[in-house]
XYZ file of C-alpha atoms in Angstrom:
613
model
C -121.864 -45.120 -8.874
C -121.124 -41.497 -9.630
C -120.155 -40.597 -13.172
C -116.658 -39.298 -12.256
C -115.893 -42.723 -10.807
C -115.903 -44.378 -14.205
C -114.051 -41.654 -16.060
C -110.288 -41.407 -16.293
C -109.483 -38.560 -13.950
C -106.767 -36.011 -14.507
C -104.268 -36.357 -11.694
C -102.699 -33.439 -9.879
C -99.945 -34.001 -7.328
C -100.415 -32.063 -4.100
C -97.932 -31.867 -1.274
C -100.002 -30.469 1.546
C -103.385 -30.832 3.239
C -106.291 -32.154 1.265
C -108.729 -35.005 0.852
C -108.453 -37.719 -1.757
C -110.630 -37.010 -4.806
C -111.586 -33.525 -3.565
C -112.817 -31.567 -6.588
C -111.252 -28.158 -7.083
C -113.622 -25.188 -7.277
C -114.350 -24.212 -10.837
C -113.432 -27.577 -12.344
C -115.979 -29.894 -13.944
C -116.490 -33.516 -13.021
C -114.339 -34.460 -15.992
C -111.271 -32.813 -14.416
C -111.522 -33.963 -10.816
C -108.286 -33.425 -8.899
C -106.879 -36.332 -6.938
C -104.592 -35.699 -3.985
C -101.655 -38.115 -4.087
C -99.697 -36.783 -1.097
C -101.427 -35.341 1.950
C -99.820 -33.477 4.851
C -96.315 -34.888 4.351
C -93.600 -33.394 6.543
C -90.076 -34.563 7.169
C -86.470 -33.694 7.685
C -83.212 -35.006 6.258
C -80.182 -34.169 8.365
C -76.673 -33.447 7.235
C -74.446 -36.387 6.372
C -77.181 -39.044 6.263
C -78.750 -41.209 3.605
C -82.515 -41.030 3.676
C -84.534 -43.815 2.047
C -88.210 -43.470 1.184
C -89.822 -46.916 1.408
C -93.342 -48.023 0.513
C -95.509 -50.264 -1.605
C -95.879 -49.780 -5.343
C -98.111 -46.803 -6.060
C -97.800 -45.357 -2.568
C -96.325 -42.072 -3.831
C -92.565 -42.572 -3.368
C -91.633 -41.161 -6.761
C -94.159 -38.355 -6.363
C -92.606 -37.365 -3.041
C -89.081 -37.439 -4.469
C -90.229 -35.416 -7.484
C -91.828 -32.867 -5.149
C -88.644 -32.516 -3.121
C -86.538 -32.241 -6.287
C -88.777 -29.520 -7.793
C -89.938 -31.791 -10.616
C -93.660 -31.080 -10.201
C -95.268 -27.962 -11.648
C -96.220 -25.256 -9.159
C -99.936 -25.365 -9.906
C -100.065 -29.039 -8.874
C -98.039 -28.726 -5.668
C -98.573 -27.077 -2.285
C -96.062 -26.789 0.526
C -92.558 -25.507 1.124
C -89.055 -26.918 0.922
C -86.470 -25.358 3.206
C -82.735 -25.734 3.517
C -81.426 -24.796 6.965
C -84.801 -23.206 7.707
C -84.539 -20.970 4.626
C -86.949 -21.435 1.721
C -85.096 -23.193 -1.061
C -85.623 -21.554 -4.429
C -85.812 -23.414 -7.706
C -82.576 -21.940 -9.052
C -80.570 -22.798 -5.945
C -81.932 -26.340 -5.812
C -80.919 -26.940 -9.423
C -77.300 -25.958 -8.924
C -76.635 -27.738 -5.608
C -78.461 -31.001 -6.317
C -78.661 -33.838 -8.820
C -81.417 -36.288 -9.707
C -80.828 -39.848 -10.918
C -83.888 -41.068 -12.808
C -85.219 -44.611 -12.993
C -84.449 -44.882 -16.709
C -80.875 -44.931 -17.995
C -80.889 -42.151 -20.598
C -77.504 -42.328 -22.313
C -76.029 -41.946 -25.796
C -75.655 -45.506 -27.112
C -72.486 -45.100 -29.164
C -70.360 -43.342 -26.536
C -68.090 -45.360 -24.280
C -68.423 -45.293 -20.511
C -65.319 -43.117 -20.229
C -66.503 -40.699 -22.942
C -69.942 -40.418 -21.329
C -68.445 -39.459 -17.978
C -65.885 -37.161 -19.621
C -68.567 -35.212 -21.480
C -70.511 -34.920 -18.216
C -67.371 -33.559 -16.560
C -66.928 -30.970 -19.310
C -70.515 -29.824 -18.807
C -70.568 -29.745 -15.001
C -66.982 -28.848 -14.059
C -65.861 -25.236 -14.530
C -63.582 -23.926 -17.243
C -61.049 -22.955 -14.540
C -60.394 -26.647 -13.916
C -57.742 -27.949 -16.294
C -58.369 -30.764 -18.750
C -55.985 -33.044 -16.883
C -57.801 -32.507 -13.581
C -61.134 -33.260 -15.223
C -59.674 -36.496 -16.581
C -58.338 -37.371 -13.137
C -61.797 -36.764 -11.685
C -63.346 -39.062 -14.312
C -60.775 -41.815 -13.791
C -61.252 -41.682 -10.021
C -65.019 -41.913 -10.460
C -64.659 -44.878 -12.820
C -62.673 -46.727 -10.149
C -65.131 -45.694 -7.444
C -68.061 -46.961 -9.519
C -66.324 -50.235 -10.333
C -66.410 -49.547 -14.073
C -62.736 -49.955 -14.910
C -63.253 -53.101 -17.021
C -66.067 -51.413 -18.974
C -64.433 -47.993 -19.401
C -63.714 -48.473 -23.123
C -67.023 -50.231 -23.908
C -69.860 -48.392 -25.651
C -73.125 -47.983 -23.757
C -75.052 -49.852 -26.446
C -78.738 -50.183 -27.315
C -81.076 -52.685 -28.941
C -78.955 -52.824 -32.105
C -75.484 -52.511 -30.570
C -74.037 -54.702 -27.849
C -72.764 -52.685 -24.888
C -72.423 -52.676 -21.117
C -74.637 -54.614 -18.708
C -77.718 -53.209 -16.979
C -75.909 -52.730 -13.680
C -73.063 -50.915 -15.377
C -75.499 -48.651 -17.220
C -77.141 -47.826 -13.883
C -73.797 -46.908 -12.323
C -72.900 -44.776 -15.354
C -76.218 -42.933 -14.965
C -75.385 -42.279 -11.325
C -71.851 -41.215 -12.229
C -72.866 -38.505 -14.700
C -75.040 -36.880 -12.027
C -72.413 -36.918 -9.270
C -69.417 -35.916 -11.403
C -69.546 -32.437 -9.845
C -70.115 -33.816 -6.311
C -73.509 -32.205 -5.575
C -74.578 -31.330 -2.043
C -77.949 -33.062 -2.437
C -78.518 -36.207 -4.455
C -81.926 -37.661 -5.325
C -82.161 -41.243 -6.607
C -85.414 -42.698 -7.859
C -85.281 -46.504 -7.484
C -81.582 -46.905 -8.345
C -81.896 -50.725 -8.520
C -85.083 -50.807 -10.629
C -84.957 -53.392 -13.410
C -81.650 -54.937 -12.313
C -80.938 -58.555 -11.488
C -79.928 -59.466 -7.941
C -76.183 -59.290 -8.617
C -76.336 -55.908 -10.347
C -78.706 -54.546 -7.694
C -76.332 -55.709 -4.953
C -73.383 -53.932 -6.634
C -75.337 -50.669 -6.917
C -76.565 -50.805 -3.296
C -73.095 -51.764 -2.039
C -71.523 -48.873 -3.869
C -74.315 -46.590 -2.616
C -73.750 -47.518 1.011
C -69.998 -47.072 0.614
C -69.969 -43.825 -1.353
C -73.183 -41.920 -0.646
C -72.575 -41.313 3.050
C -71.263 -37.864 2.126
C -74.150 -36.887 -0.130
C -75.714 -34.472 2.380
C -72.611 -33.546 4.345
C -72.515 -29.949 5.526
C -76.173 -29.138 4.820
C -79.434 -30.078 6.506
C -82.336 -30.399 4.055
C -85.925 -30.409 5.275
C -89.284 -30.524 3.582
C -92.120 -29.051 5.588
C -95.789 -29.246 4.601
C -97.693 -28.022 7.679
C -101.359 -28.390 8.484
C -102.087 -26.341 11.568
C -99.242 -27.547 13.854
C -98.956 -31.162 12.674
C -95.476 -32.220 11.647
C -93.732 -35.542 11.234
C -89.981 -35.871 11.577
C -87.933 -38.607 10.008
C -85.370 -39.754 12.542
C -81.643 -39.486 11.976
C -79.536 -42.202 10.321
C -82.509 -43.861 8.635
C -81.749 -45.321 5.252
C -81.023 -48.368 3.142
C -78.578 -50.736 4.830
C -77.083 -54.079 3.858
C -78.117 -56.630 6.459
C -75.957 -59.769 6.071
C -77.445 -61.529 9.118
C -81.059 -61.745 7.931
C -83.908 -61.218 10.445
C -81.615 -61.424 13.492
C -79.681 -58.419 12.272
C -82.940 -56.593 11.594
C -84.099 -57.210 15.180
C -80.788 -55.931 16.534
C -80.983 -52.908 14.276
C -84.508 -52.174 15.548
C -83.318 -52.349 19.179
C -80.457 -49.977 18.488
C -82.879 -47.670 16.678
C -85.252 -47.582 19.643
C -82.355 -46.875 22.016
C -81.063 -44.134 19.764
C -84.476 -42.431 19.722
C -84.430 -42.141 23.540
C -80.778 -41.132 23.753
C -80.124 -37.382 24.012
C -78.429 -35.984 20.952
C -74.935 -34.823 21.895
C -73.954 -33.700 18.402
C -73.500 -29.977 17.941
C -76.627 -28.205 16.770
C -76.166 -26.924 13.229
C -79.558 -25.288 13.005
C -77.871 -21.996 13.723
C -76.009 -22.098 10.413
C -77.464 -19.907 7.730
C -77.877 -21.283 4.226
C -74.861 -19.322 3.049
C -72.721 -20.661 5.886
C -73.871 -24.225 5.292
C -73.095 -24.095 1.569
C -69.740 -22.467 2.301
C -68.911 -25.294 4.711
C -69.811 -27.850 2.049
C -67.721 -26.092 -0.600
C -64.739 -25.921 1.761
C -64.984 -29.711 2.174
C -64.749 -30.209 -1.593
C -68.434 -30.395 -2.467
C -69.996 -28.827 -5.554
C -67.049 -28.750 -7.942
C -68.710 -26.290 -10.311
C -66.831 -23.071 -9.896
C -68.519 -22.162 -6.625
C -66.962 -19.688 -4.236
C -67.552 -19.268 -0.545
C -67.037 -15.550 -0.224
C -70.101 -14.132 -1.942
C -72.743 -12.113 -0.207
C -75.778 -14.297 -0.844
C -76.347 -18.026 -1.459
C -77.647 -17.381 -4.974
C -74.468 -15.548 -5.980
C -72.171 -18.143 -4.420
C -72.964 -20.815 -6.995
C -73.092 -20.022 -10.734
C -76.208 -21.080 -12.591
C -74.094 -22.789 -15.256
C -70.566 -24.080 -14.843
C -69.347 -22.842 -18.259
C -70.058 -20.050 -20.765
C -72.323 -20.877 -23.675
C -69.557 -21.176 -26.319
C -67.879 -23.951 -24.338
C -71.233 -25.670 -23.946
C -71.749 -25.418 -27.705
C -68.319 -26.889 -28.415
C -68.835 -29.829 -26.046
C -72.362 -30.509 -27.314
C -71.177 -30.407 -30.921
C -68.251 -32.739 -30.210
C -70.490 -35.206 -28.404
C -73.069 -35.205 -31.195
C -70.427 -35.698 -33.880
C -68.792 -38.536 -31.928
C -72.098 -40.336 -31.453
C -73.148 -39.821 -35.098
C -69.764 -40.824 -36.504
C -70.202 -44.278 -34.993
C -73.576 -44.675 -36.699
C -72.647 -43.839 -40.332
C -75.679 -45.708 -41.613
C -77.894 -42.737 -40.679
C -76.029 -40.331 -42.954
C -75.589 -43.100 -45.533
C -79.352 -43.479 -45.874
C -79.803 -39.755 -46.503
C -76.926 -39.668 -48.980
C -78.346 -42.698 -50.770
C -81.744 -41.024 -51.054
C -80.169 -37.896 -52.547
C -78.030 -39.909 -54.986
C -80.927 -42.049 -56.195
C -83.258 -39.060 -56.533
C -80.629 -37.022 -58.362
C -79.813 -39.895 -60.716
C -83.476 -40.506 -61.579
C -84.117 -36.811 -62.219
C -80.937 -36.420 -64.270
C -81.766 -39.374 -66.530
C -85.495 -38.579 -66.753
C -84.954 -34.910 -67.730
C -81.750 -35.457 -69.689
C -80.623 -32.425 -71.736
C -83.886 -30.532 -72.015
C -84.213 -28.301 -75.082
C -85.591 -24.772 -75.280
C -88.827 -25.705 -77.017
C -92.262 -25.089 -75.448
C -92.293 -28.745 -74.314
C -88.835 -28.249 -72.846
C -90.148 -25.281 -70.872
C -93.008 -27.362 -69.475
C -90.605 -30.154 -68.561
C -88.311 -27.687 -66.814
C -91.212 -26.481 -64.681
C -91.985 -30.076 -63.689
C -88.337 -30.773 -62.886
C -88.014 -27.737 -60.633
C -91.246 -28.468 -58.758
C -90.293 -32.093 -58.142
C -86.666 -31.308 -57.280
C -87.531 -28.634 -54.728
C -90.281 -30.683 -53.063
C -88.047 -33.774 -52.947
C -85.374 -31.701 -51.219
C -87.835 -30.992 -48.413
C -89.110 -34.569 -48.232
C -85.600 -35.952 -47.703
C -85.358 -33.700 -44.647
C -87.935 -35.878 -42.846
C -85.057 -38.174 -41.823
C -84.019 -35.498 -39.322
C -87.208 -36.068 -37.316
C -85.942 -38.904 -35.030
C -82.718 -37.064 -34.117
C -84.154 -34.912 -31.329
C -86.941 -37.362 -30.472
C -84.226 -39.884 -29.537
C -82.347 -37.283 -27.510
C -85.379 -35.572 -25.963
C -85.245 -37.253 -22.554
C -81.457 -36.986 -22.348
C -81.835 -33.281 -23.063
C -84.552 -32.919 -20.419
C -82.471 -34.732 -17.807
C -79.370 -32.658 -18.472
C -81.043 -29.249 -18.669
C -83.264 -29.900 -15.636
C -80.228 -29.380 -13.401
C -78.390 -26.788 -15.513
C -75.780 -28.943 -17.210
C -75.999 -26.479 -20.130
C -78.279 -23.824 -21.591
C -81.127 -24.652 -23.946
C -79.850 -21.975 -26.314
C -76.484 -23.748 -26.475
C -78.213 -26.957 -27.474
C -80.255 -25.244 -30.217
C -77.202 -23.521 -31.701
C -75.097 -26.675 -31.470
C -77.868 -28.720 -33.076
C -77.909 -26.283 -36.014
C -74.120 -26.125 -36.423
C -73.664 -29.897 -36.391
C -76.174 -30.301 -39.221
C -74.447 -27.781 -41.531
C -71.594 -29.976 -42.910
C -73.947 -32.766 -43.969
C -76.330 -30.228 -45.546
C -73.490 -28.680 -47.559
C -72.323 -32.086 -48.786
C -75.828 -33.258 -49.727
C -76.588 -29.946 -51.480
C -73.424 -30.089 -53.581
C -74.046 -33.734 -54.464
C -77.590 -33.101 -55.680
C -76.673 -29.914 -57.560
C -73.667 -31.497 -59.298
C -75.697 -34.495 -60.456
C -78.674 -32.571 -61.856
C -77.527 -29.133 -63.051
C -75.487 -30.030 -66.146
C -77.299 -33.323 -66.821
C -80.663 -31.554 -67.179
C -79.053 -28.738 -69.149
C -79.954 -25.841 -66.885
C -78.990 -22.310 -67.868
C -76.653 -19.802 -66.235
C -73.194 -21.300 -66.468
C -70.999 -21.317 -63.379
C -72.814 -18.437 -61.690
C -76.140 -20.179 -62.361
C -74.789 -23.383 -60.814
C -73.557 -21.471 -57.758
C -76.989 -19.942 -57.152
C -78.674 -23.305 -57.807
C -76.380 -24.812 -55.154
C -77.218 -22.019 -52.703
C -80.966 -22.393 -53.103
C -80.766 -26.173 -52.612
C -78.707 -25.625 -49.467
C -81.238 -23.040 -48.253
C -84.022 -25.553 -48.934
C -82.235 -28.200 -46.877
C -81.677 -25.635 -44.117
C -85.329 -24.556 -44.035
C -86.600 -28.127 -44.346
C -84.419 -29.571 -41.578
C -85.227 -26.595 -39.343
C -88.940 -27.155 -39.943
C -88.665 -30.873 -39.145
C -86.539 -30.098 -36.074
C -89.207 -27.716 -34.799
C -91.859 -30.401 -35.265
C -89.695 -32.881 -33.350
C -89.835 -30.489 -30.402
C -93.636 -30.538 -30.224
C -94.679 -34.046 -31.342
C -94.246 -36.942 -28.908
C -93.780 -39.865 -31.330
C -91.844 -40.550 -34.541
C -94.771 -42.012 -36.482
C -97.022 -39.081 -35.598
C -94.231 -36.719 -36.637
C -93.765 -38.434 -40.023
C -97.503 -38.225 -40.696
C -97.556 -34.496 -39.945
C -94.393 -33.798 -41.986
C -95.654 -35.628 -45.084
C -99.060 -33.935 -44.916
C -97.733 -30.400 -44.441
C -95.081 -30.758 -47.169
C -97.797 -31.952 -49.551
C -99.772 -28.783 -48.776
C -96.635 -26.695 -49.297
C -96.213 -28.200 -52.773
C -99.909 -27.730 -53.604
C -99.752 -24.012 -52.803
C -96.256 -23.410 -54.243
C -97.595 -22.032 -57.560
C -96.758 -25.017 -59.763
C -100.201 -26.638 -59.910
C -102.090 -23.350 -59.868
C -100.685 -19.875 -60.432
C -100.762 -17.357 -57.639
C -103.299 -15.224 -59.524
C -105.685 -18.192 -59.695
C -105.501 -19.184 -56.009
C -108.754 -18.275 -54.169
C -108.367 -15.270 -51.872
C -109.220 -17.292 -48.772
C -106.227 -19.607 -49.461
C -103.685 -17.037 -50.626
C -102.185 -16.816 -47.122
C -101.087 -20.454 -47.378
C -99.323 -19.656 -50.660
C -97.058 -17.192 -48.880
C -96.466 -19.654 -46.019
C -95.403 -22.437 -48.389
C -91.746 -23.348 -47.926
C -91.626 -24.748 -51.481
C -92.846 -21.464 -53.046
C -89.668 -19.465 -52.499
C -87.012 -21.933 -53.732
C -89.292 -22.877 -56.643
C -89.611 -19.256 -57.742
C -85.882 -18.693 -57.186
C -84.762 -21.529 -59.495
C -87.284 -20.448 -62.151
C -85.849 -16.933 -62.132
C -82.336 -18.378 -62.212
C -83.304 -20.385 -65.300
C -85.380 -17.824 -67.212
C -83.656 -14.581 -66.189
C -81.910 -14.001 -69.569
C -84.174 -11.573 -71.507
C -82.460 -12.387 -74.828
C -82.997 -16.139 -74.650
C -85.961 -17.297 -76.718
C -88.119 -20.312 -75.928
C -90.857 -20.034 -78.580
C -90.002 -19.111 -82.215
C -92.328 -18.850 -85.202
C -94.313 -22.031 -85.834
C -93.450 -23.333 -82.312
C -96.395 -21.227 -81.155
C -98.659 -24.076 -82.338
C -96.777 -26.859 -80.487
C -99.006 -26.989 -77.394
C -102.266 -26.682 -79.383
C -104.328 -29.119 -81.505
C -102.527 -27.654 -84.537
C -99.223 -29.009 -83.287
C -99.662 -32.240 -85.277
C -100.325 -30.641 -88.691
C -97.500 -30.496 -91.284
C -94.926 -27.739 -90.974
C -95.937 -26.229 -94.335
C -99.470 -25.745 -93.038
C -98.105 -24.104 -89.883
C -96.070 -21.679 -92.035
C -99.165 -20.653 -94.020
C -101.138 -20.220 -90.769
C -98.315 -18.073 -89.432
C -98.385 -15.873 -92.567
C -102.162 -15.471 -92.222
C -101.757 -14.544 -88.561
C -99.016 -12.069 -89.516
C -101.224 -10.353 -92.102
C -104.143 -10.191 -89.658
C -102.056 -8.565 -86.939
C -100.266 -6.255 -89.355
C -96.810 -7.371 -88.254
C -94.190 -9.581 -89.796
C -93.849 -12.953 -88.039
C -91.421 -15.462 -89.554
C -90.232 -18.907 -88.461
C -87.299 -17.268 -86.674
C -89.299 -14.566 -84.880
C -89.057 -14.863 -81.070
C -92.511 -14.955 -79.554
C -91.795 -15.942 -75.924
C -88.752 -15.051 -73.820
C -87.807 -16.055 -70.293
C -89.429 -12.906 -68.897
C -92.697 -13.900 -70.585
C -92.566 -17.338 -68.942
C -92.020 -15.800 -65.498
C -94.951 -13.466 -66.158
C -97.145 -16.386 -67.168
C -96.214 -18.252 -63.966
C -97.082 -15.217 -61.833
C -93.518 -14.817 -60.555
C -93.245 -11.056 -60.252
C -93.140 -10.350 -56.501
C -89.575 -11.102 -55.389
C -86.187 -11.336 -57.046
C -84.320 -14.627 -56.922
C -81.984 -13.328 -54.213
C -84.897 -12.175 -52.096
C -86.437 -15.641 -52.471
C -83.136 -17.085 -51.253
C -83.067 -14.826 -48.183
C -86.702 -15.596 -47.372
C -85.939 -19.337 -47.502
C -82.969 -18.870 -45.177
C -85.109 -16.709 -42.865
C -87.692 -19.504 -42.650
C -84.931 -21.751 -41.345
C -83.973 -19.277 -38.627
C -87.624 -18.776 -37.687
C -88.137 -22.503 -37.174
C -84.960 -22.694 -35.073
C -86.340 -19.939 -32.847
C -89.643 -21.788 -32.594
C -87.711 -24.953 -31.715
C -86.005 -23.066 -28.906
C -89.351 -21.785 -27.621
C -90.780 -25.306 -27.724
C -87.860 -26.489 -25.583
C -88.395 -23.644 -23.132
C -92.113 -24.321 -22.769
C -92.486 -28.033 -23.354
C -89.294 -29.716 -22.105
C -89.079 -28.642 -18.469
C -89.005 -32.230 -17.146
C -91.789 -31.505 -14.667
C -94.880 -33.539 -13.926
C -98.291 -31.903 -13.846
């Protein structure tokens, strides 16, 4: 037995000539390439339903993914043509739709709302709201979903529609714009016999027009070998059992030997074929049939980005509003944390101990603000595959999703920031009055913004919630360690100083310290208080006064019990906070939030393309 035979091999999906388990030049035995599809050629003609049949593991899904441009280019060989013209990735996205095996839907939206949001994404702005609603209502009747139109989709914790109804909703959101080409990957997978029958019945009744007006072919040639799939092949309901199958086979054999009298449409160019489809009502996405080239006939996206943002925001708010427990948990965490801090650090004085307690309060308050942001981690992880399905065929732009995701989170951040600031500011006895409270509120909001943006970025690169929580907790602990509270900046080793400046906790921590100790006339250590944090702090006051007089005579300056020895500026100097002003710390914190949003966008561009390798 060869060693590669007992090692899990990395699979590449090839559409084109090759031999199973042929190693690719330059790859080691640990990365042997396995050919899953070899020399596959075929043709799907206009107006027909084409079914790909085969045993489990025979490559049906791989073939469909190859045809639908869902396999990365480095793992695929061959060409896909439409009316004998090479079909580009952009064109395929806008004229086709792909119904996945899994039903990826928002659980708290109703069937009607789900289809209506899909219509707002896929139908152009030029189509009125009433016409979009008419399109949705007609589709609901066509899908047989009238009785479930007002029912939520549901999930494990919320009762909703049946499995068959979920499947039909999934199909409906991908055909709302009446695409020219429709790919379905096992549309009856996981359904009981009754639900599967309803889906197949509706398919046979409604999908006969899926390819009307356009002939789609996939050609993977090896020398001159080519296999053609005959016309009119597909999934059919056979009520008469085996007798009907025998009769169907006879008619199929006769049809193969009968000359084709239908007009030859091979002469149509791609532009002419798409124009013919559009004129028959296909592709309701703002397409025109008078443009010069096929690529310019069909817009990449049906709507401008601001409409996409509005629809995405409305959908997210609607889904979240029906799950108030998620926001309630975050609000409860903020209320409990604020209450504990307010009662623990109640009315701190201006003594040296009060200063030390203030430093501890600020460090814990700022780090806790970031830790409560970890609840944002599951938000995108739960929506990831819905996002991938919708953006794979240009329902909306990734940038629209990122901006909408940020805007939707702002109201809750503002409310949580105000709640925490109102509970702790006056209860702890922080300085600055109304202007000090306003800045304290701003820096808490900026901390929430940076923290949620950081967690959102991590959700775009980690695959699982538990892994994400582990990473978030670990990194936030490092941020607190290097913030300057446990060890001053001047004492941090040079080889770790870079992490100090990358710490998200550093900037809000320094900002609130400057907000608290910015008054140069406010004194925190007077006279005998200089001995409070030393072993002499426990001696009688009279002894401290005599020690102070001795110290005064030694230094040649008059120091009395009322002499101010440490101001707020001295405390900031002792803490090593001299680099940035409090407003600059605020802007840096906000900038961190924007940086992580940009990184989140890049992670979506690079890592969420919904393509197999």
